[in-house]
Short mmCIF file of the C-alpha atoms (twelve columns), coordinates in Angstrom:
data_MODEL
# 
_entry.id   MODEL 
# 
loop_
_atom_site.group_PDB 
_atom_site.id 
_atom_site.type_symbol 
_atom_site.label_atom_id 
_atom_site.label_alt_id 
_atom_site.label_comp_id 
_atom_site.label_asym_id 
_atom_site.label_seq_id 
_atom_site.Cartn_x 
_atom_site.Cartn_y 
_atom_site.Cartn_z 
_atom_site.pdbx_PDB_model_num 
ATOM 1   C CA . MET A 1   -39.248 39.875 -61.043 1 
ATOM 2   C CA . LYS A 2   -37.048 37.231 -60.796 1 
ATOM 3   C CA . LYS A 3   -34.187 39.423 -62.592 1 
ATOM 4   C CA . PHE A 4   -34.779 42.126 -60.173 1 
ATOM 5   C CA . ILE A 5   -33.479 39.691 -57.099 1 
ATOM 6   C CA . ALA A 6   -31.168 38.707 -58.409 1 
ATOM 7   C CA . VAL A 7   -29.305 42.302 -59.855 1 
ATOM 8   C CA . PHE A 8   -30.509 43.179 -55.647 1 
ATOM 9   C CA . LEU A 9   -28.354 40.744 -53.742 1 
ATOM 10  C CA . VAL A 10  -25.955 41.129 -56.137 1 
ATOM 11  C CA . LEU A 11  -25.369 44.354 -55.402 1 
ATOM 12  C CA . TYR A 12  -26.778 43.955 -51.644 1 
ATOM 13  C CA . PHE A 13  -23.269 42.301 -51.599 1 
ATOM 14  C CA . ILE A 14  -20.922 44.308 -53.288 1 
ATOM 15  C CA . ILE A 15  -22.094 47.912 -50.717 1 
ATOM 16  C CA . ASN A 16  -22.786 46.117 -47.606 1 
ATOM 17  C CA . PRO A 17  -19.447 45.281 -47.033 1 
ATOM 18  C CA . ILE A 18  -17.865 48.733 -48.290 1 
ATOM 19  C CA . ALA A 19  -20.547 50.118 -45.433 1 
ATOM 20  C CA . THR A 20  -19.761 48.397 -41.989 1 
ATOM 21  C CA . ALA A 21  -15.512 48.579 -43.418 1 
ATOM 22  C CA . ALA A 22  -16.128 51.925 -43.284 1 
ATOM 23  C CA . GLU A 23  -17.241 51.954 -40.027 1 
ATOM 24  C CA . THR A 24  -15.820 53.249 -37.295 1 
ATOM 25  C CA . LYS A 25  -15.435 52.717 -34.284 1 
ATOM 26  C CA . THR A 26  -15.701 55.368 -30.203 1 
ATOM 27  C CA . TYR A 27  -14.636 53.948 -27.179 1 
ATOM 28  C CA . SER A 28  -15.379 55.512 -24.476 1 
ATOM 29  C CA . GLN A 29  -13.910 55.106 -20.650 1 
ATOM 30  C CA . GLY A 30  -13.037 51.570 -19.292 1 
ATOM 31  C CA . PHE A 31  -11.235 47.879 -19.477 1 
ATOM 32  C CA . TYR A 32  -10.208 46.813 -23.412 1 
ATOM 33  C CA . THR A 33  -8.688  43.333 -24.506 1 
ATOM 34  C CA . MET A 34  -7.044  42.974 -28.135 1 
ATOM 35  C CA . LYS A 35  -10.028 41.658 -28.885 1 
ATOM 36  C CA . ASP A 36  -12.861 43.497 -27.842 1 
ATOM 37  C CA . LEU A 37  -11.049 46.597 -29.882 1 
ATOM 38  C CA . ASN A 38  -10.078 44.465 -32.595 1 
ATOM 39  C CA . LEU A 39  -6.904  45.460 -33.191 1 
ATOM 40  C CA . SER A 40  -4.249  42.778 -34.526 1 
ATOM 41  C CA . GLU A 41  -0.407  41.797 -33.155 1 
ATOM 42  C CA . ASN A 42  2.626   43.309 -34.407 1 
ATOM 43  C CA . THR A 43  0.191   46.688 -36.163 1 
ATOM 44  C CA . ILE A 44  1.176   49.650 -35.533 1 
ATOM 45  C CA . TYR A 45  -2.081  51.524 -34.805 1 
ATOM 46  C CA . LYS A 46  -3.083  55.310 -35.016 1 
ATOM 47  C CA . VAL A 47  -5.660  56.584 -31.893 1 
ATOM 48  C CA . GLN A 48  -7.118  59.455 -31.768 1 
ATOM 49  C CA . ASN A 49  -9.368  61.280 -29.661 1 
ATOM 50  C CA . ASN A 50  -13.015 62.786 -30.583 1 
ATOM 51  C CA . GLU A 51  -14.496 65.045 -27.903 1 
ATOM 52  C CA . PRO A 52  -13.876 68.478 -28.518 1 
ATOM 53  C CA . TYR A 53  -13.520 69.237 -25.071 1 
ATOM 54  C CA . VAL A 54  -12.469 66.187 -22.968 1 
ATOM 55  C CA . GLN A 55  -8.716  65.139 -23.135 1 
ATOM 56  C CA . GLY A 56  -8.648  61.042 -22.069 1 
ATOM 57  C CA . LEU A 57  -5.449  59.334 -21.216 1 
ATOM 58  C CA . LEU A 58  -4.687  56.358 -22.244 1 
ATOM 59  C CA . ILE A 59  -2.333  53.192 -20.668 1 
ATOM 60  C CA . ILE A 60  -0.815  49.646 -22.666 1 
ATOM 61  C CA . LEU A 61  -0.567  47.296 -20.388 1 
ATOM 62  C CA . ASP A 62  1.451   44.130 -21.188 1 
ATOM 63  C CA . SER A 63  0.699   40.036 -19.100 1 
ATOM 64  C CA . ASN A 64  2.892   40.992 -16.109 1 
ATOM 65  C CA . SER A 65  -0.078  44.602 -15.164 1 
ATOM 66  C CA . ARG A 66  3.467   46.173 -16.696 1 
ATOM 67  C CA . VAL A 67  3.314   49.678 -18.306 1 
ATOM 68  C CA . GLN A 68  4.684   49.470 -21.984 1 
ATOM 69  C CA . GLN A 69  2.282   52.994 -22.745 1 
ATOM 70  C CA . LEU A 70  1.282   55.263 -21.530 1 
ATOM 71  C CA . ILE A 71  -0.344  58.407 -23.901 1 
ATOM 72  C CA . ARG A 72  -1.946  61.984 -23.214 1 
ATOM 73  C CA . ILE A 73  -4.923  62.011 -25.227 1 
ATOM 74  C CA . PRO A 74  -5.783  66.170 -26.173 1 
ATOM 75  C CA . SER A 75  -8.942  66.623 -27.411 1 
ATOM 76  C CA . ASN A 76  -10.006 66.784 -30.996 1 
ATOM 77  C CA . SER A 77  -6.463  64.905 -31.747 1 
ATOM 78  C CA . THR A 78  -5.459  63.817 -35.004 1 
ATOM 79  C CA . GLU A 79  -3.299  60.692 -33.980 1 
ATOM 80  C CA . ASN A 80  -1.390  59.043 -31.234 1 
ATOM 81  C CA . THR A 81  0.719   56.494 -32.559 1 
ATOM 82  C CA . LEU A 82  0.841   53.367 -30.562 1 
ATOM 83  C CA . ILE A 83  3.287   50.853 -29.644 1 
ATOM 84  C CA . PRO A 84  3.588   47.425 -31.981 1 
ATOM 85  C CA . LEU A 85  0.686   45.573 -29.836 1 
ATOM 86  C CA . ALA A 86  1.108   41.815 -28.727 1 
ATOM 87  C CA . LYS A 87  -1.914  39.416 -28.572 1 
ATOM 88  C CA . ASP A 88  -1.901  40.125 -25.057 1 
ATOM 89  C CA . TYR A 89  -2.248  43.202 -24.386 1 
ATOM 90  C CA . LYS A 90  -4.995  45.071 -22.580 1 
ATOM 91  C CA . PHE A 91  -5.611  48.576 -22.960 1 
ATOM 92  C CA . ILE A 92  -7.213  51.109 -20.433 1 
ATOM 93  C CA . ILE A 93  -9.764  54.395 -21.278 1 
ATOM 94  C CA . TYR A 94  -9.701  57.667 -18.301 1 
ATOM 95  C CA . ASN A 95  -11.855 59.469 -18.275 1 
ATOM 96  C CA . ASN A 96  -15.262 60.332 -20.372 1 
ATOM 97  C CA . VAL A 97  -13.373 60.467 -24.104 1 
ATOM 98  C CA . ASN A 98  -14.729 58.557 -27.415 1 
ATOM 99  C CA . LEU A 99  -10.879 57.064 -28.535 1 
ATOM 100 C CA . THR A 100 -11.603 55.861 -31.856 1 
ATOM 101 C CA . PHE A 101 -8.976  53.091 -33.069 1 
ATOM 102 C CA . PHE A 102 -6.891  53.273 -37.025 1 
ATOM 103 C CA . GLN A 103 -4.187  51.819 -39.220 1 
# 
C-alpha cells in the first residue's frame, strides 16, 4: 500500500504541471492588465480569435492611456503578433470574442 501511494504521488506531481502548462486561457470582452492576462514584460506574444463568426478588437494602452497598438482580429484568426509589452500596459477587448494569448 505504501508503494502504491508513493508511486501515485510521484506520478501526480510529474503529470499535473504538464497538464496545467498546456491549458490555454481565453479572454472575452473587458478591461485587463498584464497581470490579469499573465503576460510577461518585453516578450512578444501572439493573439488569436477562437470565435467562428465574430470579429474582435484589441486595444493596448500605456500608462498615459495612449494607444500603443490597435488590432482588428478577424473570426477564427490563427495569430496576430503584438508589440513587445511593458508592465504597465492595459488591454481592452471589444466584442463577444474569445481571445487566446500565446508566445
